[in-house]
Amino acid sequence: MYVNLEPCSHHGKTPPCVDRLIARGVKKLVVGCEDPNPLVKGEGLARAREAGIEVMMDVLRDESRWFNRRFIHSIEQERPYIILKWARSADGFLDDHGRTARVSSAETAVLVHRWRSEEQAILVGSRTVVNDDPSLTVRHVEGRNPLRVVIDRENKAPSSSRVFDNSAPALLITATQR
């Protein structure tokens, strides 16, 4: 059996993965990287070895850690995995002095949409909604739409904004009644 992350050894939403491997009579387990979760951290490997399964560790370790980076980061850093993205003009501006200005290329738009499809949520502030009226959906690649999150303390983003169009889930965080 080849796995990119150590099989779990605890009960959560599902039973322990290592129990299934043992029950199925797996003879050899090739593992990309250890699970850093304190509920697992080596326990799945130990239980596999105790059951007579040959364990080969750290095969393509760096690639496995990259593949599992969101999970591993959340466990090791005790915070969510976050990507910060912005576009800026050659002269250092994010927009044209308060006016919307496209500063990204078609190639970077595809990249950004691929990133969107790989993440759980995308967060913007009310000024972005007011100035740019973004839809924050995946359009230039195939993939699922992330949760669209808008922080709007003063309730400035119009309810008619594309981010609230029901084409994908949206969450509004505000300090006032809406």
XYZ file of N, CA and C in Angstrom:
534
model
N 0.849 -1.162 0.000
C 0.000 0.000 0.000
C 0.898 1.230 0.000
N 0.588 2.181 -0.877
C 1.309 3.451 -0.949
C 0.391 4.549 -0.421
N 0.873 5.318 0.546
C 0.112 6.443 1.091
C 1.032 7.653 1.210
N 0.459 8.850 1.051
C 1.302 10.043 1.159
C 1.408 10.544 2.595
N 0.538 10.071 3.491
C 0.541 10.489 4.892
C 0.305 9.258 5.761
N 1.008 9.199 6.856
C 0.861 8.091 7.800
C -0.616 7.785 8.062
N -0.992 6.512 8.058
C -2.392 6.167 8.341
C -2.770 6.566 9.769
N -3.971 7.077 9.924
C -4.408 7.527 11.250
C -4.636 6.336 12.165
N -4.571 6.610 13.449
C -4.682 5.549 14.459
C -5.721 5.883 15.519
N -6.568 6.858 15.244
C -7.558 7.293 16.234
C -8.940 7.338 15.588
N -9.941 7.327 16.437
C -11.323 7.448 15.965
C -11.666 8.921 15.819
N -12.197 9.290 14.675
C -12.687 10.639 14.415
C -14.033 10.474 13.739
N -14.184 11.072 12.555
C -15.408 10.868 11.776
C -15.464 9.450 11.223
N -14.290 8.835 11.091
C -14.183 7.465 10.596
C -13.287 6.666 11.538
N -13.335 5.352 11.443
C -12.429 4.539 12.265
C -10.976 4.708 11.807
N -10.030 4.250 12.617
C -8.614 4.387 12.264
C -8.273 3.680 10.946
N -7.559 4.391 10.080
C -7.141 3.825 8.791
C -6.231 2.624 8.981
N -5.342 2.686 9.988
C -4.394 1.603 10.187
C -5.119 0.298 10.509
N -6.262 0.383 11.187
C -7.036 -0.833 11.481
C -7.506 -1.499 10.196
N -7.926 -0.703 9.231
C -8.389 -1.241 7.948
C -7.234 -1.922 7.213
N -6.054 -1.293 7.233
C -4.893 -1.880 6.554
C -4.515 -3.217 7.183
N -4.543 -3.270 8.501
C -4.234 -4.511 9.209
C -5.279 -5.575 8.876
N -6.554 -5.206 8.925
C -7.638 -6.159 8.645
C -7.579 -6.682 7.213
N -7.134 -5.858 6.295
C -7.049 -6.270 4.884
C -5.794 -7.074 4.571
N -4.923 -7.236 5.554
C -3.735 -8.061 5.344
C -2.643 -7.411 4.516
N -2.557 -6.082 4.571
C -1.495 -5.382 3.857
C -0.150 -5.879 4.393
N 0.768 -6.219 3.473
C 2.079 -6.761 3.860
C 3.151 -5.677 3.949
N 3.048 -4.660 3.067
C 4.063 -3.613 3.029
C 3.368 -2.263 2.887
N 3.839 -1.297 3.662
C 3.265 0.042 3.663
C 4.371 1.033 3.312
N 4.182 1.762 2.199
C 5.131 2.775 1.764
C 4.510 4.134 2.079
N 5.183 4.909 2.940
C 4.613 6.140 3.491
C 5.454 7.346 3.087
N 4.769 8.390 2.594
C 5.465 9.619 2.207
C 5.978 10.404 3.393
N 5.121 10.622 4.406
C 5.562 11.397 5.566
C 4.716 11.052 6.784
N 5.300 11.298 7.940
C 4.617 11.068 9.212
C 3.516 12.101 9.398
N 2.437 11.693 10.030
C 1.339 12.604 10.357
C 1.735 13.399 11.596
N 1.793 14.750 11.512
C 2.202 15.547 12.671
C 1.111 15.708 13.729
N -0.093 15.256 13.434
C -1.187 15.375 14.389
C -0.826 14.618 15.667
N -0.873 15.271 16.832
C -0.513 14.595 18.083
C -1.362 13.347 18.361
N -2.548 13.268 17.780
C -3.378 12.075 17.955
C -2.833 10.878 17.176
N -1.938 11.138 16.235
C -1.397 10.072 15.381
C 0.112 9.964 15.580
N 0.842 10.957 15.132
C 2.302 11.118 15.195
C 3.075 9.839 15.552
N 3.189 8.958 14.587
C 3.959 7.733 14.758
C 3.159 6.547 15.246
N 1.985 6.780 15.828
C 1.179 5.692 16.374
C 0.652 4.772 15.274
N 0.254 5.349 14.142
C -0.215 4.524 13.023
C 0.887 3.631 12.493
N 2.096 4.176 12.416
C 3.245 3.396 11.957
C 3.590 2.302 12.958
N 3.571 2.637 14.244
C 3.883 1.652 15.286
C 2.872 0.508 15.265
N 1.610 0.826 15.138
C 0.582 -0.233 15.114
C 0.709 -1.101 13.879
N 1.082 -0.499 12.759
C 1.291 -1.280 11.536
C 2.458 -2.249 11.731
N 3.554 -1.747 12.281
C 4.739 -2.605 12.517
C 4.412 -3.719 13.500
N 3.682 -3.388 14.573
C 3.293 -4.406 15.567
C 2.470 -5.518 14.932
N 1.720 -5.167 13.899
C 0.878 -6.157 13.212
C 1.660 -6.930 12.147
N 2.972 -6.647 12.040
C 3.800 -7.376 11.089
C 3.880 -6.760 9.700
N 3.385 -5.562 9.550
C 3.458 -4.881 8.253
C 4.837 -4.242 8.122
N 5.494 -4.504 6.989
C 6.765 -3.852 6.708
C 6.474 -2.398 6.351
N 7.148 -1.455 7.003
C 6.907 -0.024 6.783
C 8.157 0.616 6.180
N 7.981 1.269 5.045
C 9.049 2.042 4.419
C 8.632 3.509 4.528
N 9.469 4.315 5.184
C 9.118 5.713 5.491
C 9.819 6.722 4.603
N 9.216 7.904 4.531
C 9.794 9.101 3.905
C 10.103 8.934 2.421
N 9.266 8.174 1.723
C 9.397 8.042 0.276
C 8.728 9.263 -0.349
N 9.495 10.047 -1.091
C 9.012 11.316 -1.650
C 8.468 12.214 -0.530
N 9.218 12.306 0.548
C 8.790 13.044 1.740
C 8.444 14.501 1.431
N 9.335 15.215 0.754
C 9.085 16.625 0.468
C 7.833 16.806 -0.385
N 7.665 15.941 -1.376
C 6.481 16.011 -2.232
C 5.214 15.699 -1.439
N 5.304 14.736 -0.519
C 4.147 14.390 0.313
C 3.779 15.525 1.259
N 4.794 16.155 1.839
C 4.518 17.303 2.722
C 3.887 18.442 1.924
N 4.345 18.669 0.686
C 3.755 19.714 -0.146
C 2.299 19.367 -0.473
N 2.048 18.128 -0.834
C 0.694 17.696 -1.168
C -0.246 17.889 0.027
N 0.249 17.649 1.225
C -0.546 17.757 2.455
C -0.306 19.066 3.196
N 0.232 20.095 2.507
C 0.683 21.320 3.158
C -0.408 22.030 3.955
N -1.629 22.034 3.483
C -2.691 22.729 4.212
C -2.925 22.071 5.570
N -3.045 20.751 5.574
C -3.253 20.009 6.815
C -2.039 20.123 7.731
N -0.855 19.864 7.191
C 0.363 19.887 7.997
C 0.582 21.275 8.597
N 0.378 22.313 7.804
C 0.533 23.681 8.310
C -0.440 23.948 9.459
N -1.682 23.541 9.297
C -2.675 23.809 10.345
C -2.325 23.110 11.654
N -1.738 21.930 11.574
C -1.345 21.202 12.785
C -0.072 21.811 13.382
N 0.958 22.001 12.553
C 2.247 22.472 13.076
C 2.230 23.933 13.504
N 1.488 24.771 12.795
C 1.471 26.208 13.106
C 0.256 26.612 13.947
N -0.685 25.700 14.109
C -1.925 25.943 14.864
C -2.696 27.134 14.317
N -2.736 27.231 12.997
C -3.520 28.267 12.318
C -3.776 27.805 10.888
N -4.720 28.422 10.214
C -5.028 27.997 8.844
C -3.898 28.305 7.863
N -3.880 27.549 6.800
C -2.972 27.791 5.682
C -3.569 28.929 4.861
N -2.800 29.990 4.650
C -3.327 31.177 3.978
C -2.419 31.545 2.808
N -3.040 31.881 1.697
C -2.318 32.430 0.550
C -2.720 33.892 0.448
N -1.757 34.771 0.389
C -2.039 36.189 0.194
C -1.738 36.521 -1.258
N -2.710 37.061 -1.956
C -2.558 37.393 -3.367
C -2.965 38.829 -3.581
N -2.172 39.562 -4.328
C -2.554 40.885 -4.778
C -1.849 41.143 -6.098
N -2.366 42.089 -6.837
C -1.734 42.505 -8.088
C -1.338 43.960 -7.922
N -0.147 44.284 -8.388
C 0.331 45.645 -8.235
C 0.986 46.070 -9.538
N 0.813 47.319 -9.866
C 1.399 47.865 -11.087
C 2.897 48.063 -10.915
N 3.587 48.281 -12.014
C 5.044 48.466 -11.981
C 5.446 49.638 -11.090
N 4.572 50.633 -10.955
C 4.907 51.786 -10.111
C 4.458 51.593 -8.655
N 4.028 50.380 -8.322
C 3.744 50.054 -6.929
C 2.323 50.258 -6.467
N 1.380 50.516 -7.362
C -0.005 50.748 -6.958
C -0.851 49.486 -7.125
N -1.841 49.340 -6.246
C -2.774 48.225 -6.334
C -3.943 48.557 -7.250
N -4.162 49.817 -7.483
C -5.222 50.265 -8.394
C -4.777 51.605 -8.996
N -5.640 52.219 -9.740
C -5.311 53.496 -10.374
C -5.835 54.625 -9.494
N -5.195 54.783 -8.316
C -5.551 55.837 -7.358
C -7.044 55.813 -7.007
N -7.522 54.626 -6.618
C -8.911 54.485 -6.196
C -9.845 54.004 -7.291
N -9.402 54.023 -8.525
C -10.223 53.538 -9.639
C -9.753 52.137 -10.010
N -10.682 51.294 -10.402
C -10.345 49.943 -10.819
C -9.414 49.985 -12.020
N -8.378 49.187 -11.957
C -7.426 49.086 -13.069
C -6.933 47.651 -13.141
N -7.020 47.043 -14.295
C -6.541 45.678 -14.453
C -5.020 45.719 -14.566
N -4.344 45.075 -13.617
C -2.894 45.048 -13.644
C -2.362 43.622 -13.802
N -3.259 42.641 -13.918
C -2.863 41.252 -14.096
C -2.958 40.865 -15.562
N -2.200 39.844 -15.929
C -2.241 39.327 -17.297
C -3.217 38.159 -17.378
N -3.495 37.715 -18.584
C -4.369 36.554 -18.786
C -3.758 35.313 -18.127
N -2.440 35.183 -18.201
C -1.767 34.027 -17.599
C -1.917 34.019 -16.079
N -1.773 35.195 -15.455
C -1.912 35.226 -13.996
C -3.360 35.028 -13.583
N -4.313 35.427 -14.417
C -5.725 35.182 -14.108
C -5.997 33.681 -14.042
N -5.433 32.918 -14.960
C -5.598 31.460 -14.941
C -4.995 30.883 -13.669
N -3.801 31.349 -13.302
C -3.149 30.878 -12.082
C -4.001 31.169 -10.850
N -4.520 32.378 -10.761
C -5.342 32.763 -9.614
C -6.602 31.900 -9.535
N -7.209 31.615 -10.658
C -8.414 30.790 -10.654
C -8.087 29.349 -10.280
N -6.900 28.860 -10.660
C -6.493 27.529 -10.225
C -6.317 27.517 -8.713
N -5.654 28.579 -8.175
C -5.513 28.675 -6.718
C -6.873 28.685 -6.044
N -7.798 29.464 -6.573
C -9.147 29.518 -5.987
C -9.769 28.135 -5.914
N -9.626 27.369 -6.981
C -10.257 26.052 -7.031
C -9.643 25.077 -6.036
N -8.443 25.379 -5.546
C -7.739 24.493 -4.621
C -7.946 24.865 -3.158
N -8.552 26.007 -2.891
C -8.685 26.474 -1.514
C -10.138 26.405 -1.043
N -10.312 26.436 0.270
C -11.644 26.343 0.854
C -12.392 27.664 0.814
N -11.660 28.774 0.923
C -12.318 30.079 0.999
C -11.439 31.153 0.377
N -12.084 32.246 -0.018
C -11.384 33.435 -0.492
C -11.980 34.614 0.270
N -11.115 35.492 0.776
C -11.538 36.584 1.645
C -11.184 37.916 1.011
N -12.137 38.835 1.018
C -11.898 40.205 0.565
C -12.561 41.165 1.542
N -12.151 42.411 1.448
C -12.777 43.459 2.241
C -13.853 44.173 1.449
N -14.612 44.999 2.126
C -15.723 45.698 1.475
C -15.249 46.650 0.388
N -14.053 47.238 0.548
C -13.585 48.164 -0.481
C -13.383 47.442 -1.819
N -12.874 46.220 -1.766
C -12.718 45.431 -2.992
C -14.078 45.172 -3.631
N -15.073 44.844 -2.820
C -16.421 44.590 -3.349
C -16.992 45.864 -3.969
N -16.863 46.971 -3.279
C -17.400 48.248 -3.779
C -16.666 48.698 -5.047
N -15.340 48.650 -5.042
C -14.561 49.159 -6.181
C -14.553 48.232 -7.384
N -14.454 46.917 -7.142
C -14.239 45.977 -8.244
C -15.440 45.092 -8.567
N -16.379 44.943 -7.644
C -17.523 44.041 -7.805
C -17.093 42.667 -8.326
N -16.180 42.000 -7.608
C -15.703 40.696 -8.075
C -16.733 39.597 -7.828
N -16.677 38.553 -8.640
C -17.560 37.410 -8.382
C -16.864 36.392 -7.475
N -15.528 36.368 -7.492
C -14.729 35.468 -6.656
C -15.047 33.999 -6.903
N -15.429 33.677 -8.121
C -15.705 32.297 -8.502
C -14.592 31.789 -9.416
N -14.589 30.491 -9.644
C -13.613 29.860 -10.526
C -14.188 29.869 -11.937
N -13.498 30.529 -12.851
C -14.002 30.628 -14.225
C -12.987 30.224 -15.286
N -11.715 30.447 -15.068
C -10.714 30.206 -16.113
C -10.138 28.790 -16.100
N -10.533 27.989 -15.110
C -10.117 26.590 -15.023
C -11.304 25.780 -14.522
N -11.213 24.464 -14.613
C -12.232 23.595 -14.027
C -11.951 23.465 -12.543
N -12.991 23.464 -11.735
C -12.799 23.284 -10.297
C -13.972 23.837 -9.516
N -13.941 23.562 -8.237
C -15.036 24.007 -7.373
C -14.792 25.424 -6.891
N -15.865 26.125 -6.639
C -15.786 27.486 -6.111
C -15.502 27.446 -4.612
N -14.646 28.336 -4.136
C -14.427 28.431 -2.693
C -15.565 29.210 -2.029
N -15.639 29.111 -0.714
C -16.536 29.971 0.045
C -16.044 31.400 -0.126
N -16.930 32.313 -0.481
C -16.576 33.725 -0.656
C -16.873 34.442 0.657
N -15.848 35.018 1.260
C -15.984 35.677 2.556
C -15.716 37.171 2.366
N -16.639 37.988 2.857
C -16.500 39.444 2.761
C -16.506 40.021 4.171
N -15.458 40.777 4.496
C -15.435 41.514 5.761
C -15.912 42.928 5.442
N -17.031 43.282 6.050
C -17.684 44.566 5.752
C -18.212 45.147 7.063
N -17.300 45.730 7.848
C -17.681 46.228 9.178
C -18.792 47.255 9.151
N -18.793 48.103 8.132
C -19.745 49.221 8.106
C -20.889 49.016 7.121
N -21.028 47.794 6.628
C -22.163 47.466 5.755
C -22.180 48.301 4.469
N -21.012 48.436 3.832
C -20.895 49.268 2.639
C -21.077 48.490 1.333
N -20.849 47.194 1.356
C -20.951 46.398 0.122
C -22.420 46.230 -0.260
N -22.804 46.634 -1.455
C -24.207 46.508 -1.870
C -24.649 45.049 -1.942
N -25.865 44.783 -1.517
C -26.379 43.406 -1.587
C -26.524 42.934 -3.026
N -26.495 43.853 -3.987
C -26.562 43.501 -5.405
C -25.197 43.120 -5.979
N -24.142 43.144 -5.163
C -22.797 42.806 -5.625
C -22.739 41.359 -6.096
N -21.884 41.096 -7.085
C -21.759 39.748 -7.638
C -21.342 38.719 -6.597
N -20.610 39.129 -5.597
C -20.173 38.190 -4.569
C -21.365 37.616 -3.783
N -22.498 38.294 -3.825
C -23.699 37.831 -3.128
C -24.753 37.274 -4.089
N -24.355 36.855 -5.279
C -25.321 36.482 -6.321
C -25.828 35.037 -6.249
N -25.452 34.293 -5.234
C -25.872 32.896 -5.051
C -25.287 31.927 -6.069
N -24.294 32.353 -6.860
C -23.650 31.419 -7.775
C -22.657 30.511 -7.039
N -22.293 30.911 -5.837
C -21.421 30.129 -4.963
C -21.706 30.585 -3.536
N -21.393 29.760 -2.550
C -21.638 30.169 -1.163
C -20.872 31.432 -0.802
N -21.490 32.267 0.033
C -20.848 33.503 0.488
C -21.126 33.692 1.976
N -20.181 34.296 2.656
C -20.306 34.599 4.071
C -19.976 36.069 4.261
N -20.869 36.802 4.887
C -20.665 38.226 5.157
C -20.351 38.376 6.648
N -19.239 39.043 6.927
C -18.867 39.346 8.320
C -18.986 40.848 8.472
N -19.891 41.259 9.356
C -20.168 42.691 9.515
C -20.438 42.996 10.986
N -20.294 44.237 11.349
C -20.542 44.667 12.719
C -21.916 45.311 12.863
N -22.649 45.398 11.762
C -23.964 46.020 11.803
C -25.017 45.045 11.313
N -26.247 45.321 11.637
C -27.361 44.474 11.192
C -27.530 44.580 9.689
N -27.785 43.469 9.011
C -27.971 43.493 7.557
C -29.242 42.747 7.214
